[in-house]
Short mmCIF file of C-alpha atoms and ligand atoms in Angstrom, two decimals:
data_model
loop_
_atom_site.label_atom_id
_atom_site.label_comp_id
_atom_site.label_asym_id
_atom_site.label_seq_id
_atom_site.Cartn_x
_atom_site.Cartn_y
_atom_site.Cartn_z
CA UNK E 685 -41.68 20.27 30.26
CA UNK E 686 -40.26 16.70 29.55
CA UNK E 687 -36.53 15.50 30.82
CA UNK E 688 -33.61 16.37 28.24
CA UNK E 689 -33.16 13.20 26.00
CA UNK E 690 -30.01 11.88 25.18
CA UNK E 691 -30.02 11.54 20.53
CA UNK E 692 -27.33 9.67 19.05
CA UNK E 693 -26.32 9.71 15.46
CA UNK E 694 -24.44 6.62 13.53
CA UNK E 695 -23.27 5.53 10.64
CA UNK E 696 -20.83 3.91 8.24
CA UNK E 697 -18.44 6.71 6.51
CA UNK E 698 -20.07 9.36 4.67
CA UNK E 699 -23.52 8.44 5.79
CA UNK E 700 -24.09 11.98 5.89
CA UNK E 701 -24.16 12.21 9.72
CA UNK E 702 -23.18 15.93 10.24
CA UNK E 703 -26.17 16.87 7.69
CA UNK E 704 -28.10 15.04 10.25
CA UNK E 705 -27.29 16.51 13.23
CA UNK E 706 -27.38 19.67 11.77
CA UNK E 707 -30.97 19.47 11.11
CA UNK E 708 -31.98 17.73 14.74
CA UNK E 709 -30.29 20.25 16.32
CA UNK E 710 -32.44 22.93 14.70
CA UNK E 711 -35.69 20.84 14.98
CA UNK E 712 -35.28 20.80 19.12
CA UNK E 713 -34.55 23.81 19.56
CA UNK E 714 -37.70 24.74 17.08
CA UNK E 715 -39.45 23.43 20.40
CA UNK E 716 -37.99 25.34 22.93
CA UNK E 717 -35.16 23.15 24.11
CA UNK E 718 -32.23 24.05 24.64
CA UNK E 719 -29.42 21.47 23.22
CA UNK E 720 -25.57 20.70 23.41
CA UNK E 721 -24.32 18.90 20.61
CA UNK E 722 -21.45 17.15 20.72
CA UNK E 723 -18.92 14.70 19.23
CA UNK E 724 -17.16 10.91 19.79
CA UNK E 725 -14.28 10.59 20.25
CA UNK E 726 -13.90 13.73 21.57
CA UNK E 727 -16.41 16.36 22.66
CA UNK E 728 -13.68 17.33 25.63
CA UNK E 729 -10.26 19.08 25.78
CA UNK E 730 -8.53 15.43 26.45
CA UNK E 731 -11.13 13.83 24.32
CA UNK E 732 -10.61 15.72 21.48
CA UNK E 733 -6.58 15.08 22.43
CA UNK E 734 -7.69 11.39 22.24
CA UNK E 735 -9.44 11.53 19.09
CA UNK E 736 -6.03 12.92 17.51
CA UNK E 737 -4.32 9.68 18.76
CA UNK E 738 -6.89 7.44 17.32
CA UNK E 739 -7.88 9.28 13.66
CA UNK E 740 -4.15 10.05 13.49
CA UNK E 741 -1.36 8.06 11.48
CA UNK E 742 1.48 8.23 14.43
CA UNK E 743 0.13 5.60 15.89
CA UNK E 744 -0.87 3.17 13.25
CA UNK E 745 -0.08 -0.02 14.87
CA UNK E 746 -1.84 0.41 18.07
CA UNK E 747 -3.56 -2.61 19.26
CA UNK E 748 -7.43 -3.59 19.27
CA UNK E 749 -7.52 -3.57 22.96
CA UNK E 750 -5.68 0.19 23.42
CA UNK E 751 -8.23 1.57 20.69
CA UNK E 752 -11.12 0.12 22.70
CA UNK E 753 -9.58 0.93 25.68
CA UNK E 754 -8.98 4.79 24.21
CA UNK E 755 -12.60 5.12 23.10
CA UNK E 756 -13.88 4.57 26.54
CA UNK E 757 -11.01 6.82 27.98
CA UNK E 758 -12.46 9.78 26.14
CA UNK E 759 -16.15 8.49 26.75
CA UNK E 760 -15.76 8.34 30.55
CA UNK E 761 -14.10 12.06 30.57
CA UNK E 762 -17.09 13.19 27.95
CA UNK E 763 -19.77 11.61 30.21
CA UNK E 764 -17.87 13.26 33.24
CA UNK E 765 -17.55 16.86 31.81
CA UNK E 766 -20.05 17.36 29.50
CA UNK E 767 -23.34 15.12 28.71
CA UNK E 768 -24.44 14.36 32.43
CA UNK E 769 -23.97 17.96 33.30
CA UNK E 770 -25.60 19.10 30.27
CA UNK E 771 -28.42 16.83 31.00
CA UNK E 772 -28.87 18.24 34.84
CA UNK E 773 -28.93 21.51 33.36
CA UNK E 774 -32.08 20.44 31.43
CA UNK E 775 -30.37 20.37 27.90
CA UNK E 776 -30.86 18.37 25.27
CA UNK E 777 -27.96 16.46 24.02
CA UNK E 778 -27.36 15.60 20.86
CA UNK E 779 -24.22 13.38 20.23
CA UNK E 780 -22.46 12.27 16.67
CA UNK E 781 -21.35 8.84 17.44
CA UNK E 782 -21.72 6.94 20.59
CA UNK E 783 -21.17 3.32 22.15
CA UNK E 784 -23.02 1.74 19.33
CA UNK E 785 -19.92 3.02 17.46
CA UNK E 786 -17.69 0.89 19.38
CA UNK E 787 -20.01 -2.17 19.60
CA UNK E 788 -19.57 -1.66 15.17
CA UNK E 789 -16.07 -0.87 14.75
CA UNK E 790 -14.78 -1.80 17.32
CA UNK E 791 -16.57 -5.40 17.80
CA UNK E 792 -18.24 -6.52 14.70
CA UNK E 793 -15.51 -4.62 12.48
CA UNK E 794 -12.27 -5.79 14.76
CA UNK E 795 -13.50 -8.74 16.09
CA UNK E 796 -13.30 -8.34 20.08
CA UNK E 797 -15.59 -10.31 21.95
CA UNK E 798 -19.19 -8.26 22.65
CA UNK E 799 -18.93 -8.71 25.95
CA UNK E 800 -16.19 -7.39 27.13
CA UNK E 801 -17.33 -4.55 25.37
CA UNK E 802 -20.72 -4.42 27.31
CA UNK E 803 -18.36 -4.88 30.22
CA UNK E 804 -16.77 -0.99 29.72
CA UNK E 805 -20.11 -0.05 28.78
CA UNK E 806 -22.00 -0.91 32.39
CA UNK E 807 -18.85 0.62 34.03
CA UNK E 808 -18.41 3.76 32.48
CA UNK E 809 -22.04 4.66 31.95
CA UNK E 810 -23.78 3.05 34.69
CA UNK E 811 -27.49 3.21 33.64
CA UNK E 812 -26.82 6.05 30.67
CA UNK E 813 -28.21 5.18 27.16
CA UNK E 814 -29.06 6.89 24.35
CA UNK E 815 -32.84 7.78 24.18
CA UNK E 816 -33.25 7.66 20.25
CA UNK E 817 -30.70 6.62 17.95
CA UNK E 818 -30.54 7.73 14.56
CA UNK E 819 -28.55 4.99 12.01
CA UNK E 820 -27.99 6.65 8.97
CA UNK E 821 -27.82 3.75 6.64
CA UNK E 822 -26.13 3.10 2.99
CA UNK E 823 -23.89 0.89 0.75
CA UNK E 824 -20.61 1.00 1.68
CA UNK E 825 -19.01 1.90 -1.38
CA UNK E 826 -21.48 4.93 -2.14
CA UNK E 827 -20.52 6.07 1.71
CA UNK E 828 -16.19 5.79 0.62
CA UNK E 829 -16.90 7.81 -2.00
CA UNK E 830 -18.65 10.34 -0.73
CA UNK E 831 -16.32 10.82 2.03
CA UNK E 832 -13.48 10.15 -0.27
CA UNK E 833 -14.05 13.94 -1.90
CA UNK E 834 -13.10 15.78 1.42
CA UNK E 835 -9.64 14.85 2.56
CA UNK E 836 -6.85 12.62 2.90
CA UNK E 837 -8.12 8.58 4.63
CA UNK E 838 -7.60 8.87 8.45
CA UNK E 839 -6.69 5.10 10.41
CA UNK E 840 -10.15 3.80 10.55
CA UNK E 841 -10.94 5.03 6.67
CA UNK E 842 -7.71 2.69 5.63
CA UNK E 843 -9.65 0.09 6.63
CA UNK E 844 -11.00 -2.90 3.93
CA UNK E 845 -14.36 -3.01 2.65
CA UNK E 846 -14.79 -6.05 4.40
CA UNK E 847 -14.07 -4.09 7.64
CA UNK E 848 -16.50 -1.57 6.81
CA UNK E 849 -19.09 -4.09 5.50
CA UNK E 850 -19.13 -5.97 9.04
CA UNK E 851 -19.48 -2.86 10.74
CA UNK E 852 -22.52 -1.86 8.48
CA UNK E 853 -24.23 -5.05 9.52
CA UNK E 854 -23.32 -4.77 12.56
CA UNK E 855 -25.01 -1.79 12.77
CA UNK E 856 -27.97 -3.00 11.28
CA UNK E 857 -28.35 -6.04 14.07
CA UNK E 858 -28.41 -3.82 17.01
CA UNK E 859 -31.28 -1.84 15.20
CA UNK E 860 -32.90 -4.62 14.43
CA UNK E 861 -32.62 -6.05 18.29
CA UNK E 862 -33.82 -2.69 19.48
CA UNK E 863 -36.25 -1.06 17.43
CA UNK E 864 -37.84 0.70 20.44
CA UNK E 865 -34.20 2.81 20.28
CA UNK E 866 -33.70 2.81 16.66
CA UNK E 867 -34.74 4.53 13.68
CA UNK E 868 -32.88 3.62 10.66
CA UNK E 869 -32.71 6.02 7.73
CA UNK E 870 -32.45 5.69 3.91
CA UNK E 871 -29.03 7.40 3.72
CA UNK E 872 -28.57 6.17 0.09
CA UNK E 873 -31.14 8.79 -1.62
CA UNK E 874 -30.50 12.23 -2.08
CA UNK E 875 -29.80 15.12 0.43
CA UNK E 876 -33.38 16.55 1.06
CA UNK E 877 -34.84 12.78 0.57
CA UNK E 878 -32.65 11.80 3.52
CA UNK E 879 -33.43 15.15 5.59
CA UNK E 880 -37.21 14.73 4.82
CA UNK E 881 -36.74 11.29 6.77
CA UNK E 882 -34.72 13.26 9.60
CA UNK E 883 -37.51 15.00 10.10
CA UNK E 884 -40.45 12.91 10.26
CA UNK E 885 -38.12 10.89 12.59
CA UNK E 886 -37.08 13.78 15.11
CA UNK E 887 -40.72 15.87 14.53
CA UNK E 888 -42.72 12.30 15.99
CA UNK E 889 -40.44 11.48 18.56
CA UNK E 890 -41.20 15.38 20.08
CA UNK E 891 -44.44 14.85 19.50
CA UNK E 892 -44.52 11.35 21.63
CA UNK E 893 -41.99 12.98 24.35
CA UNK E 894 -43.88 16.26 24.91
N1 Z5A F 63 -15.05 5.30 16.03
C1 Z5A F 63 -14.81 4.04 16.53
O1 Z5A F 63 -14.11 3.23 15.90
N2 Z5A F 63 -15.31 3.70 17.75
C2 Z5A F 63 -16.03 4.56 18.50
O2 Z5A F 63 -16.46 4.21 19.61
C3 Z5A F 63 -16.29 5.87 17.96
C4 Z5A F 63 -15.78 6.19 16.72
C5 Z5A F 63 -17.10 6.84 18.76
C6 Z5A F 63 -14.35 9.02 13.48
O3 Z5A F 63 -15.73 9.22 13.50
C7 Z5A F 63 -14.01 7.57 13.45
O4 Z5A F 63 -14.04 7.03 14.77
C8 Z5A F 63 -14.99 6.76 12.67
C9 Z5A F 63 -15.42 5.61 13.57
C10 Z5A F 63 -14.48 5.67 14.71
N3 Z5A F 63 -14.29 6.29 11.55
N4 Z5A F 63 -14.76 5.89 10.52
N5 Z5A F 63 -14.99 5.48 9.52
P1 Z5A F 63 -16.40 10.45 12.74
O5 Z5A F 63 -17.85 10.31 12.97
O6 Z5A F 63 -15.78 11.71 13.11
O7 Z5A F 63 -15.94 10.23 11.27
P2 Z5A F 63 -16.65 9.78 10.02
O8 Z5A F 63 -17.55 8.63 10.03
O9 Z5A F 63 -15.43 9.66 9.19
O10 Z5A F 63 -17.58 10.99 9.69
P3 Z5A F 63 -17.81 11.52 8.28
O11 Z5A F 63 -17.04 10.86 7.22
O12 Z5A F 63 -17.65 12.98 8.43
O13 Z5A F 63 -19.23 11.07 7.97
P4 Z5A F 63 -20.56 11.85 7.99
O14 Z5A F 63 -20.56 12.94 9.02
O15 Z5A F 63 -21.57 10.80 8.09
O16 Z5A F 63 -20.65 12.49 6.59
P5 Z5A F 63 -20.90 14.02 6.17
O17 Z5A F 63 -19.67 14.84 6.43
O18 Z5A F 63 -22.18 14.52 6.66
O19 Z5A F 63 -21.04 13.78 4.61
C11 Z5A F 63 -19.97 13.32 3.85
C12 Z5A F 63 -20.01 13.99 2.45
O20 Z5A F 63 -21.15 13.48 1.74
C13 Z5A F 63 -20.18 15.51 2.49
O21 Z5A F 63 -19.47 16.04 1.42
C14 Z5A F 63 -21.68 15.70 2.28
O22 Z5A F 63 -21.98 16.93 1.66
C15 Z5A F 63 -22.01 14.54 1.36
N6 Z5A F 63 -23.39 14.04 1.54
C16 Z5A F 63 -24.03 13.85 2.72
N7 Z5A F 63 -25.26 13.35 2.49
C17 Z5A F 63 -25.39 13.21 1.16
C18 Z5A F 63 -26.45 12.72 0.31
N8 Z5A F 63 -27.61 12.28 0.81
N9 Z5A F 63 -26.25 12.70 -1.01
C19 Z5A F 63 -25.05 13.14 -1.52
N10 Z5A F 63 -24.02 13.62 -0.79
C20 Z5A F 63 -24.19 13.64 0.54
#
């Protein structure tokens, strides 16, 4: 049987990511391999502790550099506790948000410098990358409002459009500068349109792996 692969989801707001990994999750283990899906920030008892800090409102005048800092707090501990054992145990893991996250909100949405982001990436995940990244992909205003129906903004959904626009791009660079990674889908259409991509997408990548 093939080595576990590491499958990351992303997305603006409301992209429709949990859909998504709803479905991947059901199409790997269609072929026999076991999976642990998972979350960022969080996916540990002190991640999920750090996510609370960062979604949450007592905070709300952190600093860029803490948030980053944060992020990659909770991503070392994740890496640490969960993924790379996961992965030794020959599971699949399946992860909602990951570094490209940061690399979007983070640096193209907040402005710090790439590189020092790439920095805390080579330390905290030595050679770990995602396998296949999913980028769920829509307007920004048809992702708000989507999300808008659930519940009340957290920090990062008080941001400006502007904010959420750079991040979308940003997004759509690092696909672009590594389509071997990538697969971008159509998250604009409708809900079986978008899962009918899912699948093609996650069905041919088992295929090639197998
Ligand atoms: N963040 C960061 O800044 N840096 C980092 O390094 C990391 C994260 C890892 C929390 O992430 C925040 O952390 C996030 C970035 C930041 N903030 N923002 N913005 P999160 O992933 O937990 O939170 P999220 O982006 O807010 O997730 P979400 O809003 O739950 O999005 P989603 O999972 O993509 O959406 P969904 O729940 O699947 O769908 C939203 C609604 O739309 C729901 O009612 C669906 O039924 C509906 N939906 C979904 N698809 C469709 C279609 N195709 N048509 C119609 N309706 C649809």
């Amino acid at each position: 049987m093939s080595r576990p692969r590491f499958i990351t989801v992303e997305g603006v707001e409301g992209a429709g990511k949990s859909t998504c990994m709803a479905l991947l999750e059901q199409r790997i283990l269609a072929r026999d391999h076991d999976v642990s899906v998972t979350r960022e920030p969080g996916g540990t008892a002190l991640g999920e502790t750090l996510r609370e800090l960062l979604l949450g409102h007592r905070h709300d005048g952190m600093g860029e550099d803490t948030e980053l800092l944060l992020m990659f707090a909770a991503r070392a501990e994740h890496l640490r506790v969960k993924i790379e054992p996961a992965l030794v145990r020959g599971e699949w893991v399946l992860c909602d948000r990951f570094t490209d996250a940061t690399y979007a909100y983070q640096g193209y949405g907040r402005g710090i410098e790439l590189s020092r982001i790439a920095f805390l990436e080579d330390w905290v995940q030595g050679d770990r990358r995602p396998d296949l990244t999913l980028l769920l992909d829509l307007p920004i205003e048809q992702g708000l409002q989507r999300a808008g129906k659930r519940s009340a903004p957290d920090r990062f959904e008080r941001q400006t459009l502007d904010f959420f626009e750079r991040v979308r791009q940003g997004y759509l660079e690092m696909a672009a500068s590594e389509p071997a990674r990538y697969r971008v889908i159509d998250a604009a259409q409708a809900l079986e349109k978008v899962s009918e991509q899912v699948v093609t997408v996650i069905d041919s990548y088992l295929d090639d792996v197998a």
